Amino acid sequence: MNLLHGDCLKLLPTLAEQSFDLVVTSPPYNLGIAYSSFKDTAPRDEFIDWCKSWSAELKRVMADDASFFLNIGASPANPLLPHQLILALTDGPEPLFVLQNTFHWIKSITVETRQSEFLSVGHFKPINSKRYVNDCHEYVFHLTKTGDIALDRRAAGVPYQDKSNIARWGHTDGVDKRCRGNNWFIPYDTIVSRAKERPHPATFPIALVEQCIRIHGKGKATRLIDPFLGIGTSAIAAQRQNLAGFTGIELDLGYLETARLRLDEEHTLL
C-alpha cells in the first residue's frame, strides 16, 4: 500500500508512465460539499479545467489497456455537472479519453413484485422539496484510451433468473452467470455513527470499487490508483482483493490518517 499525502496535481507527475492498470476514484463534485481541506465551490469552468489537468496526468500513468472508473454525482438543482465533465474529457479535437461504458450506481430502489408487494432496499438522503424527487443514484463513467478494452463481464455478473437460458444460449458456455448490465445496485453499509464510521461527506461503498476491479478483469495482478483517496475505501477494496499494487493520494491529512487506521483494522480481520 502506497498512501501519499499531498495534492494529486503535484504527486501524479512523480509517478512512472503506464504504471497502473486501473483507476477508480470519486473527485470533489463542486456542489458545495463540506470537505475538511478543499473548497468545493469553484466556478464551473475553473472546476472543469482542474479536472482535465489531473485527468491528463492519470492518462499518462495508465497502461494502454487500463480502465478509468470515474464516479460523480449531481444534485437536483445542479443536474448537468456529470455530463459537462464527461464531455470535457471525451469531446473536442484532442479528447483525453473515450467513454466506453456508463454505469448507474443505484443507492436505493423500490421494486414491485409479481405479488404486488413493494420491496424497498438501500439508503438515500431524502429531499424536502416540491420541485425535485429524491436522488437515489450516481454515475460511474468507464473511460479508456481507445474505447476497445476487453472486460470480464461475467466476473461482475449475476446468476440467470431463468436457468433454461444457460443451455439455450451458446455464449453462456454452460455457466450460470450473465452480464449484470449497466445498473449496479450497491447500497451503503448500514452504520450507527457517521462521525465514527464514515467521517467524510462523500464516500462510495467498498463493494463499488470491488465491482470495478472484477469487471476490468486483471484479477490480483491489478495495479490500482485512486488520486482522491478520502478515508481509504479504494485501499480497503484493493487489500480485500489482494491486488498487486495500490497507490492512493489524499490532500487532507486527517482523512489520510483515518484511511491508515481503517486499513490497519481491516488487516486484523483478514
Coordinates of C-alpha atoms in Angstrom, one line a residue:
M1 CA 0.0 0.0 0.0
N2 CA 1.4 3.3 -1.1
L3 CA -0.6 6.1 0.6
L4 CA 0.6 9.6 -0.3
H5 CA -0.2 12.9 1.4
G6 CA -0.5 15.9 -0.9
D7 CA -2.0 17.5 -4.0
C8 CA -2.6 14.9 -6.8
L9 CA -1.6 17.5 -9.4
K10 CA 1.9 17.7 -7.7
L11 CA 2.2 14.0 -6.9
L12 CA 0.9 12.3 -10.1
P13 CA 3.8 13.8 -12.2
T14 CA 6.2 11.9 -9.9
L15 CA 4.8 8.5 -10.8
A16 CA 6.1 6.4 -13.7
E17 CA 4.3 6.3 -17.0
Q18 CA 1.9 3.4 -17.7
S19 CA 2.4 2.1 -14.2
F20 CA -1.3 1.4 -13.4
D21 CA -3.9 -0.9 -14.8
L22 CA -7.0 0.6 -13.1
V23 CA -8.2 4.0 -11.8
V24 CA -11.2 4.1 -9.5
T25 CA -11.9 7.5 -8.0
S26 CA -14.5 10.0 -6.9
P27 CA -13.3 13.6 -7.1
P28 CA -15.0 16.5 -5.3
Y29 CA -18.3 17.2 -7.1
N30 CA -18.2 21.0 -7.0
L31 CA -21.6 21.0 -5.3
G32 CA -20.6 22.8 -2.1
I33 CA -19.9 19.7 -0.1
A34 CA -18.2 20.5 3.2
Y35 CA -14.8 18.8 2.9
S36 CA -12.2 19.5 5.6
S37 CA -9.4 20.8 3.3
F38 CA -11.0 21.5 0.0
K39 CA -13.3 24.3 -1.1
D40 CA -16.0 22.6 -3.2
T41 CA -17.5 25.8 -4.7
A42 CA -15.2 26.8 -7.6
P43 CA -16.7 28.4 -10.7
R44 CA -17.8 25.7 -13.1
D45 CA -15.2 26.4 -15.9
E46 CA -12.4 26.5 -13.3
F47 CA -13.6 23.2 -11.9
I48 CA -13.7 21.5 -15.3
D49 CA -10.2 22.8 -16.2
W50 CA -8.9 21.4 -12.9
C51 CA -10.5 18.0 -13.7
K52 CA -8.9 18.0 -17.1
S53 CA -5.5 18.7 -15.6
W54 CA -5.5 15.8 -13.2
S55 CA -7.2 13.5 -15.7
A56 CA -4.4 14.2 -18.2
E57 CA -1.8 13.1 -15.6
L58 CA -3.9 10.0 -14.9
K59 CA -3.8 9.1 -18.6
R60 CA 0.0 9.4 -18.6
V61 CA 0.3 6.9 -15.7
M62 CA -2.3 4.5 -17.1
A63 CA -1.3 1.5 -19.2
D64 CA -2.7 1.4 -22.7
D65 CA -5.3 -1.3 -21.7
A66 CA -6.2 0.4 -18.4
S67 CA -9.7 1.4 -17.3
F68 CA -10.6 4.6 -15.5
F69 CA -13.8 4.4 -13.5
L70 CA -14.9 7.9 -12.6
N71 CA -17.7 8.2 -10.0
I72 CA -19.5 11.6 -9.9
G73 CA -22.9 12.6 -8.8
A74 CA -25.1 15.6 -9.3
S75 CA -27.8 17.5 -7.3
P76 CA -31.3 18.1 -8.4
A77 CA -30.6 21.8 -8.7
N78 CA -27.3 21.2 -10.5
P79 CA -28.0 18.2 -12.8
L80 CA -25.7 18.9 -15.7
L81 CA -22.3 18.7 -13.9
P82 CA -21.6 15.0 -14.6
H83 CA -22.5 15.5 -18.3
Q84 CA -20.4 18.7 -18.6
L85 CA -17.4 17.0 -17.1
I86 CA -17.6 13.8 -19.2
L87 CA -17.9 15.9 -22.4
A88 CA -14.9 17.9 -21.4
L89 CA -12.9 14.7 -21.0
T90 CA -14.1 13.0 -24.2
D91 CA -15.1 15.7 -26.7
G92 CA -13.2 18.1 -28.8
P93 CA -10.3 17.8 -31.3
E94 CA -7.9 16.1 -28.9
P95 CA -10.1 14.2 -26.3
L96 CA -8.3 12.7 -23.3
F97 CA -10.4 9.6 -23.2
V98 CA -13.1 7.5 -24.9
L99 CA -16.3 6.9 -22.9
Q100 CA -16.6 3.1 -23.2
N101 CA -19.5 2.5 -20.7
T102 CA -21.8 4.4 -18.4
F103 CA -22.8 2.7 -15.2
H104 CA -25.6 3.9 -12.9
W105 CA -24.8 3.3 -9.3
I106 CA -28.2 2.7 -7.7
K107 CA -28.1 3.5 -4.0
S108 CA -31.7 2.8 -3.2
I109 CA -34.6 1.3 -5.1
T110 CA -38.2 0.1 -4.7
V111 CA -39.4 -2.8 -6.7
E112 CA -43.0 -4.1 -7.0
T113 CA -43.1 -7.9 -7.0
R114 CA -45.4 -10.0 -9.1
Q115 CA -47.5 -10.4 -6.0
S116 CA -48.0 -6.6 -5.9
E117 CA -45.7 -6.3 -2.8
F118 CA -43.3 -3.4 -2.5
L119 CA -39.7 -4.1 -1.6
S120 CA -37.5 -1.1 -0.7
V121 CA -33.8 -1.6 -0.2
G122 CA -30.8 0.7 0.2
H123 CA -30.1 4.1 1.6
F124 CA -30.7 7.7 0.3
K125 CA -30.8 11.2 1.7
P126 CA -34.4 12.4 1.5
I127 CA -35.1 15.8 -0.2
N128 CA -37.7 18.1 1.2
S129 CA -38.9 19.8 -2.0
K130 CA -41.9 20.5 -4.1
R131 CA -39.9 20.5 -7.3
Y132 CA -37.4 17.6 -7.0
V133 CA -37.6 13.9 -6.3
N134 CA -35.2 12.0 -4.0
D135 CA -31.9 11.5 -5.8
C136 CA -31.0 7.7 -5.4
H137 CA -28.2 7.2 -8.0
E138 CA -24.9 8.5 -9.2
Y139 CA -22.8 7.9 -12.4
V140 CA -19.8 5.7 -12.8
F141 CA -18.2 6.6 -16.2
H142 CA -15.9 4.0 -17.7
L143 CA -13.1 5.7 -19.6
T144 CA -10.4 4.2 -21.6
K145 CA -7.7 5.4 -24.0
T146 CA -9.1 3.7 -27.1
G147 CA -12.7 2.6 -26.3
D148 CA -12.0 -1.1 -27.2
I149 CA -10.7 -2.5 -23.9
A150 CA -12.0 -6.0 -23.3
L151 CA -13.8 -6.5 -19.9
D152 CA -14.6 -9.6 -17.9
R153 CA -18.3 -9.0 -17.9
R154 CA -19.2 -12.2 -16.1
A155 CA -16.7 -11.6 -13.3
A156 CA -19.1 -8.9 -12.1
G157 CA -22.2 -10.7 -13.3
V158 CA -25.3 -12.3 -11.7
P159 CA -26.9 -15.7 -12.0
Y160 CA -29.6 -16.3 -14.5
Q161 CA -33.1 -16.0 -13.2
D162 CA -34.4 -18.4 -15.8
K163 CA -32.0 -21.3 -15.7
S164 CA -33.2 -22.6 -19.1
N165 CA -31.2 -19.8 -20.6
I166 CA -28.0 -21.4 -19.6
A167 CA -28.5 -24.2 -22.2
R168 CA -30.4 -22.1 -24.7
W169 CA -27.7 -19.5 -25.4
G170 CA -24.4 -20.7 -26.7
H171 CA -22.5 -17.7 -25.3
T172 CA -23.1 -18.9 -21.7
D173 CA -20.6 -21.8 -22.0
G174 CA -22.8 -23.6 -19.5
V175 CA -22.1 -21.1 -16.8
D176 CA -24.8 -19.8 -14.6
K177 CA -23.7 -16.2 -14.7
R178 CA -24.7 -13.4 -17.1
C179 CA -23.6 -9.8 -17.6
R180 CA -25.1 -7.6 -14.9
G181 CA -25.6 -4.7 -17.2
N182 CA -25.0 -1.0 -16.5
N183 CA -27.3 -0.7 -13.5
W184 CA -25.4 -1.5 -10.3
F185 CA -27.4 -1.7 -7.1
I186 CA -24.8 -1.2 -4.4
P187 CA -26.2 0.2 -1.2
Y188 CA -24.1 1.8 1.5
D189 CA -23.3 -0.3 4.6
T190 CA -25.6 0.5 7.5
I191 CA -23.8 2.5 10.1
V192 CA -24.5 3.5 13.7
S193 CA -22.4 6.7 13.9
R194 CA -21.4 8.7 10.8
A195 CA -18.8 10.7 12.8
K196 CA -17.0 7.5 13.8
E197 CA -17.6 5.1 10.9
R198 CA -17.8 7.4 7.9
P199 CA -16.1 10.8 8.8
H200 CA -16.2 12.1 5.3
P201 CA -19.0 13.9 3.5
A202 CA -18.9 11.9 0.2
T203 CA -17.8 8.3 0.1
F204 CA -18.6 5.3 -2.0
P205 CA -19.1 1.7 -0.8
I206 CA -16.1 -0.7 -0.8
A207 CA -18.3 -3.1 -3.0
L208 CA -18.4 -0.4 -5.7
V209 CA -14.6 -0.4 -6.1
E210 CA -14.6 -4.2 -6.0
Q211 CA -17.1 -4.3 -8.8
C212 CA -14.8 -2.2 -10.9
I213 CA -11.8 -4.4 -10.1
R214 CA -13.7 -7.5 -11.1
I215 CA -15.1 -6.2 -14.4
H216 CA -11.8 -4.8 -15.6
G217 CA -10.6 -8.4 -15.4
K218 CA -7.0 -8.4 -14.4
G219 CA -7.6 -10.0 -11.0
K220 CA -4.8 -10.0 -8.4
A221 CA -2.3 -8.6 -11.0
T222 CA -4.2 -5.3 -11.0
R223 CA -2.3 -2.1 -10.1
L224 CA -4.9 0.3 -8.8
I225 CA -4.6 4.1 -8.2
D226 CA -7.1 6.5 -6.5
P227 CA -5.9 10.2 -6.7
F228 CA -8.7 11.2 -4.2
L229 CA -8.3 8.6 -1.5
G230 CA -10.5 10.2 1.1
I231 CA -10.8 7.8 4.1
G232 CA -9.4 4.8 2.2
T233 CA -12.4 3.0 0.6
S234 CA -10.5 2.0 -2.5
A235 CA -7.5 1.0 -0.5
I236 CA -9.6 -1.4 1.6
A237 CA -11.1 -2.9 -1.6
A238 CA -7.5 -3.4 -3.0
Q239 CA -6.5 -5.1 0.2
R240 CA -9.5 -7.4 0.2
Q241 CA -8.9 -8.3 -3.4
N242 CA -5.2 -8.9 -2.7
L243 CA -4.1 -6.7 -5.6
A244 CA -0.5 -6.5 -6.8
G245 CA -0.3 -2.8 -6.1
F246 CA -2.2 0.2 -4.8
T247 CA -1.4 3.9 -4.7
G248 CA -3.7 6.5 -3.0
I249 CA -3.3 10.2 -2.9
E250 CA -5.1 12.4 -0.3
L251 CA -4.8 16.2 0.3
D252 CA -6.4 16.1 3.8
L253 CA -4.1 14.7 6.4
G254 CA -6.9 13.9 8.7
Y255 CA -8.7 11.8 6.1
L256 CA -5.4 10.1 5.3
E257 CA -4.8 9.1 8.9
T258 CA -8.4 7.7 9.0
A259 CA -7.6 5.7 5.9
R260 CA -4.5 4.2 7.5
L261 CA -6.5 3.3 10.7
R262 CA -9.2 1.6 8.6
L263 CA -6.6 -0.4 6.7
D264 CA -5.0 -1.5 10.0
E265 CA -8.4 -2.5 11.4
E266 CA -9.2 -4.4 8.1
H267 CA -5.8 -6.2 8.2
T268 CA -6.6 -7.6 11.7
L269 CA -9.9 -9.0 10.3
L270 CA -8.3 -10.8 7.3

